[in-house]
Amino acid sequence: MPSRRELANAIRALSMDAVQQAKSGHPGAPMGMADIAEVLWNDYLRHNPANPNWTDRDRFVLSNGHGSMLLYSLLHLTGYGLPLEELKNFRQLHSQTPGHPEFGYTPGVETTTGPLGQGLANAVGMAIAERTLAAQFNRDDFDIVDHYTYVFMGDGCLMEGISHEVCSLAGTLKLGKLIGFYDSNNISIDGEIEGWFTDDTVKRFEAYGWHVIGGADGKGIDGHDADAVKKAIEAARAETERPSLIVCRTVIGYGAPNKQGKESSHGAPLGEDEIQLAREQLEWPHPAFEVPAEIYAAWDAQTRGVALESDWTVKYNTWKKSYPELAAEFERRQRGELPENWADTVATYVHTCADKGETIASRKASQNTLDAYGPALTELIGGSADLAGSNNTIWSGSTTNSADTPAGNYLYYGVREFGMTAINNGLALHGGFIPYGGTFLIFSDYARNAIRMSALMKQRNIHVLTHDSIGLGEDGPTHQAVEQAGSLRLIPNLSVWRPCDTVETAVAWQHAIARNDGPTALLLSRQNLAHQPRNEAQLADISRGGYVLVDGDGEPELILIATGSEVQLAADVARQLNDQGRRVRVVSMPCTDLFDAQDSTYREAVLPTSCRQRIAIEAGSADYWYKYVGLDGRVLGMRSFGESAPASDVFEYFGFTETKLIEMVDAFTAN
């Protein structure tokens, strides 16, 4: 039987060989954390390589994702569908082994990591998901949801501010089945960290309310001592009221005699000569990419994994017989499917909004929509970054999710925009939930990289972003969003909606909830928005992202394109001009990406190429809109930051009035 060190050395060898062959990568972290990973994966991790999507598997997150070869080696050795050829293709085009772990590319990878700290945040979300599902579906006699979330992290993860946001919240929520391993090797890319990172990590996490295993001297256990690692994991698993952090002292690049413990092993291949010396020091005499059969046999987790899932399935089927309705709901949520009556619920509410014709802020319309859709969606879980009363993210069916009430569907995130968004990514990745999180649109800048990650991973995460323009008013330019709408629209696979009234808001939520291949940003107003009258065809066309809202007689001579609060301005001006015999069309464009996805016939019908005179109107950055009006068109938009004043004064100052728009039309069409 191979020794633990030999099993760990298989990780080291595969990692340094793959990085060397790619001539790119990070061998140091995999070589330093190999002993920790060996104990965790062989003795504790409950997973099934034959079914990477087993519902009750433990989740493993490599937050220090630059050490991706650690995870790829583990997946290969334990029997996932990741053949040796893929390790040899590390960092090559279309391989299953990208430079950082990417969700959806490699079986067994739970989340995309690389932007440091976000994997840790995702893990917090996964731990919340596990505990909430357990509270909602477990019964006294059956624990059908019962798994751990394990996360590896490095110095870089703990330097990033998001680590403070999410670990503070994790301690408050008492996530006892979240276990983190801090790879304390004192090295980052620039060298020894004493010059820029001297935090007392043990005291820091104890202050968060974590259970910290820091060794007798507080500097960590020996991360290369399998017995010490095993003892620490046992202690962490025994603690049920607090998340646990195991501080592990390791040597980066362990086994490479001239580069171990140095930054030279962090982010570059070791070199052929150093690899040969490492093979000698590690007593690994095998050629590159060669692992002996007995080591593969000792690592293989397929038999154990199948048995674990089989035992769980027996328990699950017994539970299902006792609670058939609960089981049907659980299975629907795990499949990510919406309730059978979903289409009817939406249609009824959209028509109700059309009939009522309310003039209210779209943030309030959003809350009303949650009241209408929420009762049908037990998987809906949301929160706000300390702005619940402004974002209107609490609806009538909201119940608090806390350490004492884990079954709730509403999380109070505190002032943690970035952490909230990344945690919600973890909730979505775990499965069984549709998460949403609210803040002001201006603070999407704080959350930007997590929003980007939700788009990259194609996760159904709904970003509720209120106070969407200079219409915010008195709080002034620090809070008035100008460039945010346009920049969000530039993120691939992020669907951005800026609705103009209650009806468009209801349709926007419908699409956000139904969309299962990516996130949605809802940009919502603080100020009241007037209802826009529509016929049935127009109601249906909202779902196309852009549609004709107002039209003159015959082919249009001028098209006004608007979103959100500016649709009313465009509609009022168009009706005045049409009454004068002009032919002015208003296109409401609540979702540009959805409009762009329509077939050319529809897009031509809405924005005919024969009409070259076009003006776009949005109280945000003007530059984005030239793709629709052309270089010869006009944009009534923002080319500066806002001003502090009541909203009506700000709009007037920047020219968002009927008088100014008519002047622009006259000057434009006179040429």
XYZ file of C-alpha atoms in Angstrom:
671
model
C 0.000 0.000 0.000
C 1.514 3.375 -0.986
C 2.253 5.792 1.820
C 0.373 9.058 2.259
C 3.442 10.959 1.115
C 3.620 8.904 -2.071
C -0.048 9.662 -2.765
C 0.609 13.350 -2.220
C 3.684 13.200 -4.411
C 1.509 12.041 -7.291
C -0.195 15.455 -7.091
C 3.158 17.203 -6.972
C 4.546 15.316 -9.943
C 1.499 15.783 -12.163
C 1.334 19.465 -11.250
C 4.946 20.312 -11.969
C 4.911 18.226 -15.173
C 1.752 19.871 -16.527
C 2.982 23.387 -15.765
C 6.341 22.621 -17.338
C 4.756 21.225 -20.502
C 2.461 24.244 -20.791
C 5.402 26.556 -20.078
C 2.916 28.449 -17.949
C 1.214 28.083 -14.598
C 1.627 27.948 -10.839
C 3.306 24.811 -9.491
C 4.027 26.132 -5.985
C 0.573 25.971 -4.412
C -0.270 22.445 -5.631
C 3.063 21.158 -4.371
C 2.638 22.943 -1.046
C -0.971 21.853 -0.409
C -0.689 18.291 -1.705
C -0.478 16.707 1.756
C -3.553 18.580 3.004
C -5.511 17.656 -0.121
C -4.536 13.991 0.183
C -5.976 13.690 3.699
C -9.143 15.610 2.913
C -9.955 13.835 -0.346
C -9.044 10.319 0.738
C -10.419 10.345 4.288
C -13.300 12.814 4.390
C -14.635 14.192 1.119
C -17.992 12.595 0.229
C -18.268 12.632 -3.543
C -18.893 10.309 -6.450
C -16.621 10.632 -9.488
C -19.126 8.553 -11.454
C -21.753 11.244 -10.814
C -20.144 14.663 -10.237
C -23.621 16.191 -9.796
C -24.801 13.971 -6.947
C -27.068 16.257 -4.937
C -25.693 15.531 -1.468
C -21.984 15.555 -2.328
C -19.592 17.633 -0.299
C -18.544 20.798 -2.095
C -14.844 21.491 -2.600
C -13.708 24.958 -3.689
C -10.156 25.925 -4.625
C -10.325 29.650 -3.930
C -6.629 30.116 -4.702
C -7.487 29.080 -8.236
C -4.049 29.794 -9.668
C -3.165 26.417 -8.130
C -5.567 24.751 -10.542
C -3.295 21.789 -11.188
C -3.927 20.715 -7.592
C -7.608 20.300 -8.392
C -7.061 18.796 -11.844
C -4.652 16.253 -10.376
C -7.161 15.322 -7.677
C -9.985 14.913 -10.167
C -7.830 12.793 -12.456
C -6.449 10.583 -9.708
C -9.796 9.955 -7.998
C -11.509 8.808 -11.180
C -13.426 11.715 -12.679
C -13.762 11.914 -16.441
C -10.512 13.802 -16.776
C -8.000 11.646 -18.666
C -4.247 12.093 -18.480
C -4.271 13.607 -21.969
C -6.203 16.568 -20.567
C -3.531 17.162 -17.930
C -0.970 17.138 -20.706
C -3.087 19.791 -22.454
C -3.063 22.101 -19.431
C -3.798 25.700 -20.422
C -4.284 24.785 -24.091
C -7.165 25.884 -26.283
C -10.408 23.973 -25.620
C -8.850 21.634 -23.072
C -10.707 20.576 -19.930
C -7.848 21.997 -17.875
C -7.933 25.796 -18.231
C -5.393 27.972 -16.472
C -7.807 28.522 -13.591
C -10.679 26.160 -12.700
C -13.742 27.008 -14.776
C -17.231 25.803 -13.991
C -18.788 23.815 -16.824
C -15.512 22.799 -18.464
C -14.204 20.146 -16.097
C -16.238 17.459 -14.286
C -15.981 18.019 -10.551
C -15.169 21.744 -10.664
C -17.808 23.457 -8.522
C -17.058 27.079 -9.401
C -14.791 29.267 -11.491
C -11.965 30.634 -9.372
C -9.064 32.920 -10.088
C -10.148 36.371 -8.903
C -8.858 35.828 -5.374
C -11.312 35.684 -2.498
C -14.346 34.992 -4.653
C -14.058 31.225 -4.359
C -14.159 31.689 -0.601
C -17.284 33.828 -1.032
C -18.857 31.190 -3.278
C -18.136 28.602 -0.599
C -19.982 30.717 1.972
C -22.941 30.788 -0.426
C -22.788 27.018 -0.856
C -22.743 26.534 2.916
C -25.779 28.815 3.258
C -27.502 26.813 0.527
C -26.803 23.500 2.280
C -28.083 24.715 5.620
C -31.167 26.370 4.154
C -32.097 23.336 2.068
C -31.598 21.118 5.110
C -33.894 23.325 7.185
C -36.529 23.348 4.457
C -36.503 19.671 3.501
C -34.991 17.528 6.251
C -37.331 15.923 8.730
C -36.543 14.547 12.168
C -36.151 11.046 10.835
C -34.367 11.896 7.557
C -31.375 14.120 6.775
C -31.466 14.059 3.005
C -29.415 17.274 2.823
C -26.284 16.768 4.908
C -22.953 17.756 3.415
C -19.921 19.924 4.088
C -18.365 22.756 2.131
C -14.557 22.699 2.114
C -12.513 25.577 0.751
C -8.786 26.004 0.172
C -7.488 29.577 0.294
C -4.161 31.354 0.233
C -2.635 34.610 1.448
C -4.022 36.434 -1.591
C -7.585 35.378 -0.791
C -7.251 36.789 2.711
C -5.692 40.029 1.513
C -8.649 40.722 -0.758
C -11.336 42.793 0.973
C -14.099 40.406 -0.025
C -12.677 37.877 2.441
C -13.577 40.232 5.280
C -17.110 40.759 3.951
C -17.998 37.106 3.588
C -16.126 35.635 6.537
C -17.654 38.174 8.878
C -21.124 37.191 7.668
C -20.323 33.472 7.790
C -19.398 33.805 11.443
C -22.602 35.705 12.208
C -24.660 33.022 10.469
C -22.796 30.275 12.372
C -22.158 28.128 9.309
C -20.847 25.106 11.173
C -20.421 22.938 8.073
C -18.093 25.360 6.337
C -14.438 24.379 6.766
C -11.623 26.469 5.332
C -7.952 25.591 4.914
C -5.603 28.569 4.910
C -2.396 27.808 3.042
C -0.051 29.958 5.117
C 3.182 29.773 3.135
C 4.217 33.432 3.583
C 4.845 33.850 -0.150
C 2.976 35.727 -2.861
C 4.050 36.737 -6.342
C 6.118 39.693 -5.139
C 7.978 37.622 -2.540
C 7.828 37.194 1.214
C 4.613 38.773 2.501
C 5.979 40.251 5.734
C 6.357 43.584 3.982
C 2.652 43.908 3.189
C 0.606 41.300 5.071
C 1.170 40.991 8.813
C -2.386 40.337 9.985
C -2.917 38.046 12.951
C -5.176 35.678 11.017
C -6.117 33.611 14.064
C -7.353 36.629 16.013
C -9.028 38.056 12.932
C -11.134 34.959 12.353
C -11.830 34.467 16.027
C -13.237 38.006 16.004
C -15.537 36.983 13.160
C -16.885 34.163 15.327
C -15.013 31.335 13.615
C -13.540 28.248 15.237
C -9.839 28.601 14.439
C -7.321 25.780 14.560
C -4.016 27.569 14.550
C -1.620 25.204 16.259
C 0.031 25.618 19.630
C 1.852 28.805 18.588
C -1.044 30.256 16.606
C 0.981 30.107 13.416
C -0.707 27.010 12.079
C -0.470 23.266 12.081
C 2.176 21.521 10.027
C 0.488 21.249 6.638
C 2.889 18.498 5.608
C 2.039 16.272 8.594
C -0.879 14.045 7.593
C -1.673 13.152 11.202
C -1.830 16.812 12.197
C -4.081 17.597 9.235
C -6.360 14.687 10.070
C -6.620 15.745 13.704
C -7.484 19.293 12.647
C -10.210 18.138 10.275
C -11.729 15.981 13.007
C -11.813 18.983 15.338
C -13.375 21.166 12.629
C -16.081 18.616 11.856
C -16.872 18.269 15.560
C -17.639 22.018 15.779
C -21.242 22.506 14.649
C -21.969 26.078 15.773
C -19.157 27.935 14.033
C -17.387 27.793 10.676
C -13.849 26.492 11.040
C -10.555 27.780 9.721
C -7.572 25.429 9.748
C -4.357 27.433 9.472
C -1.748 25.281 7.729
C 1.942 26.146 7.623
C 3.250 24.895 4.317
C 6.286 25.292 2.089
C 5.385 26.595 -1.342
C 6.878 24.396 -4.067
C 7.525 21.630 -1.525
C 10.048 19.148 -2.914
C 11.838 21.441 -5.377
C 15.141 21.907 -3.510
C 16.286 25.209 -5.027
C 12.882 26.877 -5.363
C 10.757 25.615 -2.474
C 9.800 28.373 -0.059
C 10.512 31.034 -2.680
C 8.411 33.178 -4.993
C 10.222 31.583 -7.944
C 7.989 28.521 -7.506
C 4.790 30.554 -7.365
C 3.856 31.571 -10.882
C 6.318 30.000 -13.309
C 7.437 26.519 -14.368
C 10.189 25.034 -12.246
C 12.406 24.196 -15.219
C 13.560 20.773 -16.361
C 16.652 20.714 -14.161
C 14.731 21.651 -11.027
C 12.025 19.095 -11.794
C 14.664 16.385 -12.020
C 16.048 17.449 -8.634
C 12.511 17.448 -7.227
C 11.950 13.885 -8.431
C 15.075 12.861 -6.562
C 14.149 14.729 -3.383
C 10.598 13.393 -3.425
C 11.823 9.902 -4.264
C 9.580 9.889 -7.323
C 11.594 8.044 -9.978
C 8.862 7.933 -12.606
C 8.966 9.804 -15.931
C 6.791 12.817 -16.658
C 3.056 12.140 -16.386
C 3.599 8.560 -15.255
C 1.767 7.379 -12.122
C 2.187 3.763 -10.940
C -0.894 1.542 -11.011
C -0.826 0.954 -7.250
C -0.993 4.704 -6.622
C -3.922 5.085 -9.019
C -5.644 2.215 -7.185
C -5.103 3.844 -3.804
C -6.476 7.171 -5.042
C -9.494 5.805 -6.919
C -12.728 6.987 -5.287
C -15.276 5.532 -7.692
C -16.205 2.424 -5.694
C -16.512 4.393 -2.475
C -18.374 7.192 -4.233
C -20.930 4.876 -5.800
C -21.517 3.262 -2.410
C -21.960 6.635 -0.706
C -24.497 7.807 -3.265
C -26.264 4.434 -3.202
C -26.683 4.585 0.560
C -28.010 8.133 0.259
C -30.424 7.091 -2.504
C -31.910 4.373 -0.313
C -32.475 6.926 2.432
C -33.839 9.450 -0.046
C -36.341 7.006 -1.557
C -37.644 6.108 1.890
C -38.018 9.821 2.677
C -39.741 10.339 -0.658
C -42.360 7.733 0.156
C -43.080 9.445 3.450
C -43.121 12.968 2.002
C -44.065 12.709 -1.684
C -45.112 16.342 -2.124
C -41.985 17.603 -0.424
C -39.885 15.309 -2.611
C -41.552 16.566 -5.779
C -40.720 20.137 -4.786
C -37.142 19.190 -3.907
C -36.607 17.441 -7.236
C -38.133 20.316 -9.208
C -35.813 22.760 -7.526
C -32.776 20.559 -8.066
C -33.615 20.391 -11.776
C -33.870 24.176 -11.873
C -37.365 24.007 -13.333
C -40.143 26.500 -12.638
C -43.554 25.450 -11.268
C -46.143 24.111 -13.693
C -48.387 27.133 -13.185
C -45.581 29.625 -13.778
C -46.755 30.860 -17.190
C -50.282 31.438 -15.900
C -48.985 33.294 -12.843
C -46.966 35.633 -15.045
C -49.671 36.233 -17.638
C -52.248 37.035 -14.975
C -49.990 39.496 -13.216
C -48.752 41.265 -16.362
C -52.353 41.898 -17.407
C -53.208 43.051 -13.906
C -50.424 45.632 -14.131
C -51.663 46.735 -17.538
C -55.228 47.113 -16.252
C -54.289 48.988 -13.072
C -52.008 51.427 -14.863
C -50.221 52.596 -11.733
C -47.753 55.459 -11.641
C -45.099 54.252 -9.212
C -41.330 53.888 -9.041
C -40.021 50.795 -10.781
C -38.295 49.786 -7.511
C -41.786 49.635 -5.972
C -43.111 47.854 -9.047
C -40.317 45.322 -8.502
C -41.464 44.698 -4.938
C -45.050 44.281 -6.130
C -43.852 41.777 -8.705
C -42.094 39.787 -5.987
C -45.371 39.745 -4.081
C -47.051 38.292 -7.161
C -44.391 35.781 -8.224
C -42.822 34.922 -4.874
C -45.547 32.653 -3.451
C -45.056 30.259 -6.381
C -41.267 30.119 -5.973
C -40.026 28.376 -2.844
C -36.532 28.481 -4.362
C -36.407 32.282 -4.359
C -33.875 33.604 -1.841
C -32.844 37.212 -1.682
C -31.419 40.051 0.267
C -29.987 43.525 0.156
C -26.714 45.191 1.074
C -28.244 47.205 3.931
C -30.687 48.950 1.599
C -33.802 46.815 1.941
C -36.079 49.811 2.479
C -34.673 51.555 -0.597
C -34.217 48.548 -2.882
C -37.662 47.181 -1.913
C -36.256 43.668 -1.906
C -38.401 42.497 1.012
C -41.781 41.166 -0.112
C -44.807 39.976 1.825
C -43.590 36.370 1.944
C -40.047 37.182 3.082
C -38.801 35.389 6.181
C -35.443 36.067 7.773
C -32.619 33.616 7.158
C -30.347 33.746 10.194
C -28.364 31.520 12.525
C -31.577 30.832 14.441
C -33.963 30.681 11.471
C -32.049 28.919 8.679
C -35.131 28.034 6.623
C -35.835 31.677 5.757
C -35.730 33.132 2.268
C -34.323 36.586 3.057
C -30.715 37.400 3.994
C -29.622 40.649 5.585
C -26.210 41.114 3.965
C -25.156 44.335 5.649
C -22.991 46.764 3.718
C -21.318 44.063 1.644
C -22.191 44.552 -2.033
C -19.291 42.508 -3.394
C -19.675 39.773 -0.810
C -23.435 39.563 -1.325
C -23.101 39.150 -5.079
C -20.394 36.487 -4.834
C -22.276 34.622 -2.089
C -25.340 34.607 -4.339
C -23.180 33.071 -7.067
C -22.427 30.271 -4.597
C -26.119 29.831 -3.836
C -26.862 29.531 -7.539
C -23.974 27.127 -8.150
C -25.046 24.878 -5.292
C -28.468 24.361 -6.827
C -31.976 24.505 -5.473
C -32.188 28.305 -5.345
C -32.787 31.400 -7.446
C -30.888 34.145 -5.607
C -31.335 37.885 -5.920
C -29.474 40.730 -4.249
C -30.162 44.442 -4.075
C -28.091 47.598 -3.914
C -27.956 50.969 -5.649
C -26.886 50.838 -9.297
C -23.900 53.048 -8.499
C -22.599 50.372 -6.112
C -22.616 47.747 -8.809
C -19.072 49.036 -9.217
C -18.223 47.467 -5.852
C -19.790 44.189 -6.970
C -18.635 44.336 -10.584
C -16.288 41.371 -10.681
C -18.811 39.076 -9.007
C -21.456 40.226 -11.498
C -19.001 39.398 -14.253
C -18.364 35.975 -12.719
C -22.091 35.186 -12.651
C -22.172 35.941 -16.382
C -19.019 33.934 -17.064
C -20.392 30.917 -15.173
C -23.882 31.276 -16.721
C -25.543 31.367 -13.313
C -29.095 32.527 -12.601
C -28.249 35.355 -10.216
C -30.599 38.360 -10.257
C -28.977 41.720 -9.536
C -31.553 44.261 -8.308
C -29.965 47.676 -8.877
C -32.116 50.643 -7.904
C -31.692 54.439 -8.011
C -30.726 53.987 -11.607
C -29.782 57.462 -12.901
C -29.401 61.150 -12.160
C -33.074 60.821 -11.230
C -31.821 59.815 -7.797
C -31.592 63.532 -7.132
C -30.380 65.035 -3.888
C -27.673 62.518 -2.972
C -25.733 63.889 -5.898
C -23.014 62.608 -8.215
C -21.512 60.174 -5.687
C -24.760 58.206 -5.841
C -26.142 59.108 -9.266
C -25.425 56.349 -11.772
C -24.144 57.656 -15.092
C -21.811 55.143 -16.746
C -23.040 52.041 -14.908
C -25.914 51.023 -17.214
C -23.756 51.223 -20.317
C -20.849 49.374 -18.739
C -23.076 46.569 -17.474
C -24.453 46.138 -20.984
C -20.897 45.470 -22.163
C -20.535 42.346 -19.993
C -21.101 39.275 -22.202
C -24.047 37.092 -21.174
C -25.410 39.611 -18.654
C -28.983 40.525 -19.495
C -29.685 44.136 -18.491
C -33.240 45.450 -18.107
C -34.216 49.072 -17.506
C -38.034 49.005 -17.433
C -40.202 52.085 -17.903
C -43.241 51.128 -15.815
C -44.966 48.379 -13.821
C -45.684 46.248 -16.878
C -42.116 46.209 -18.174
C -40.903 45.547 -14.625
C -43.138 42.485 -14.355
C -41.848 41.190 -17.686
C -38.254 41.898 -16.667
C -38.656 39.789 -13.506
C -40.338 37.070 -15.570
C -37.288 36.817 -17.835
C -34.810 37.023 -14.976
C -36.489 34.153 -13.153
C -37.003 31.999 -16.242
C -33.484 32.519 -17.576
C -31.331 29.494 -16.697
C -28.183 30.286 -18.665
C -27.033 33.517 -17.103
C -27.674 36.438 -14.755
C -29.912 39.461 -15.108
C -29.487 43.028 -13.890
C -32.676 44.969 -13.161
C -32.075 48.741 -13.230
C -34.890 50.380 -11.293
C -35.914 53.948 -10.543
C -36.274 55.819 -7.300
C -38.783 58.275 -8.798
C -42.312 57.461 -9.953
C -42.795 56.368 -13.563
C -46.027 56.823 -15.490
C -47.884 53.844 -16.912
C -47.614 53.411 -20.683
C -50.763 52.249 -22.515
C -50.279 49.203 -24.763
C -52.319 46.809 -26.857
C -51.954 43.015 -26.642
C -49.348 42.884 -29.385
C -47.221 45.460 -27.596
C -47.555 43.556 -24.320
C -46.233 40.448 -26.041
C -43.384 42.336 -27.713
C -41.910 43.553 -24.415
C -40.383 40.091 -24.184
C -38.385 40.867 -27.324
C -36.396 43.518 -25.481
C -37.413 46.412 -27.726
C -40.720 47.262 -29.396
C -42.761 50.050 -30.944
C -44.612 51.856 -28.165
C -45.840 54.962 -30.015
C -46.158 55.423 -33.778
C -47.270 58.044 -36.248
C -49.155 57.506 -39.471
C -47.096 55.732 -42.134
C -43.387 55.013 -42.241
C -41.505 56.877 -39.516
C -39.410 59.889 -40.421
C -37.864 59.996 -36.930
C -37.352 57.300 -34.290
C -36.901 58.064 -30.614
C -35.316 55.194 -28.643
C -35.633 55.353 -24.869
C -35.441 53.299 -21.690
C -36.678 53.574 -18.126
C -37.771 56.988 -16.885
C -36.983 58.600 -20.256
C -39.649 56.614 -22.125
C -42.356 58.961 -20.833
C -40.405 61.965 -22.120
C -40.022 60.367 -25.548
C -43.680 59.351 -25.692
C -44.949 62.829 -24.729
C -42.787 64.547 -27.328
C -43.679 62.035 -30.039
C -47.392 62.497 -29.466
C -47.020 66.275 -29.678
C -45.112 66.040 -32.929
C -47.467 63.436 -34.395
C -50.396 65.735 -33.598
C -48.610 68.284 -35.772
C -48.544 65.859 -38.693
C -45.047 64.488 -38.126
C -44.310 60.750 -38.275
C -42.433 59.992 -35.081
C -41.981 56.522 -33.633
C -41.017 55.708 -30.042
C -39.174 52.472 -29.415
C -39.046 51.380 -25.799
C -35.831 49.399 -25.373
C -35.890 47.917 -21.859
C -33.398 45.157 -22.711
C -30.907 45.789 -25.498
C -29.269 42.352 -25.381
C -32.617 40.624 -25.818
C -33.519 42.936 -28.687
C -30.171 42.226 -30.343
C -30.931 38.492 -30.118
C -34.122 38.826 -32.182
C -34.173 37.834 -35.834
C -33.311 40.454 -38.414
C -36.904 40.652 -39.664
C -38.191 41.768 -36.280
C -35.331 44.194 -35.674
C -35.891 45.728 -39.089
C -39.617 46.098 -38.369
C -38.869 48.015 -35.163
C -35.858 50.030 -36.398
C -36.217 50.192 -40.200
C -32.970 51.021 -41.966
C -34.930 53.401 -44.187
C -35.279 55.758 -41.233
C -31.829 57.201 -40.603
C -32.993 59.966 -38.294
C -32.799 58.510 -34.824
C -32.372 59.942 -31.344
C -31.659 57.833 -28.261
C -32.663 59.162 -24.858
C -31.270 57.828 -21.589
C -30.173 59.658 -18.442
C -26.888 57.789 -18.503
C -23.710 57.643 -20.553
C -24.443 58.645 -24.144
C -21.755 56.675 -25.971
C -23.426 53.251 -25.765
C -26.402 54.321 -27.867
C -24.579 55.129 -31.091
C -24.820 51.440 -32.025
C -28.554 52.059 -32.543
C -28.669 55.624 -33.869
C -25.525 55.458 -35.997
C -22.731 58.005 -36.105
C -25.056 60.489 -37.775
C -27.720 60.078 -35.092
C -28.158 61.970 -31.867
C -28.147 60.970 -28.208
C -29.707 62.897 -25.361
C -27.594 61.467 -22.582
C -24.941 62.203 -19.996
C -21.393 63.296 -20.786
C -20.429 64.220 -17.250
C -21.222 63.286 -13.676
C -24.458 64.500 -12.126
C -25.284 67.290 -9.691
C -26.781 67.532 -6.201
C -30.354 68.799 -6.420
C -33.935 67.521 -6.510
C -34.467 65.129 -9.395
C -36.661 67.492 -11.398
C -34.001 70.213 -11.232
C -31.249 67.795 -12.221
C -33.228 66.515 -15.203
C -33.926 70.065 -16.329
C -30.309 71.135 -15.886
C -29.066 68.305 -18.094
C -31.722 68.851 -20.749
C -34.113 65.968 -20.111
C -37.217 68.050 -20.765
C -39.811 68.197 -23.512
C -38.581 71.637 -24.587
C -34.958 70.538 -24.924
C -35.846 67.310 -26.709
C -38.069 69.154 -29.196
C -35.241 71.628 -29.807
C -32.912 68.704 -30.481
C -35.451 67.147 -32.867
C -35.941 70.396 -34.758
C -32.226 71.041 -35.105
C -31.556 67.461 -36.151
C -34.340 67.099 -38.695
C -33.718 70.531 -40.188
C -30.430 69.324 -41.649
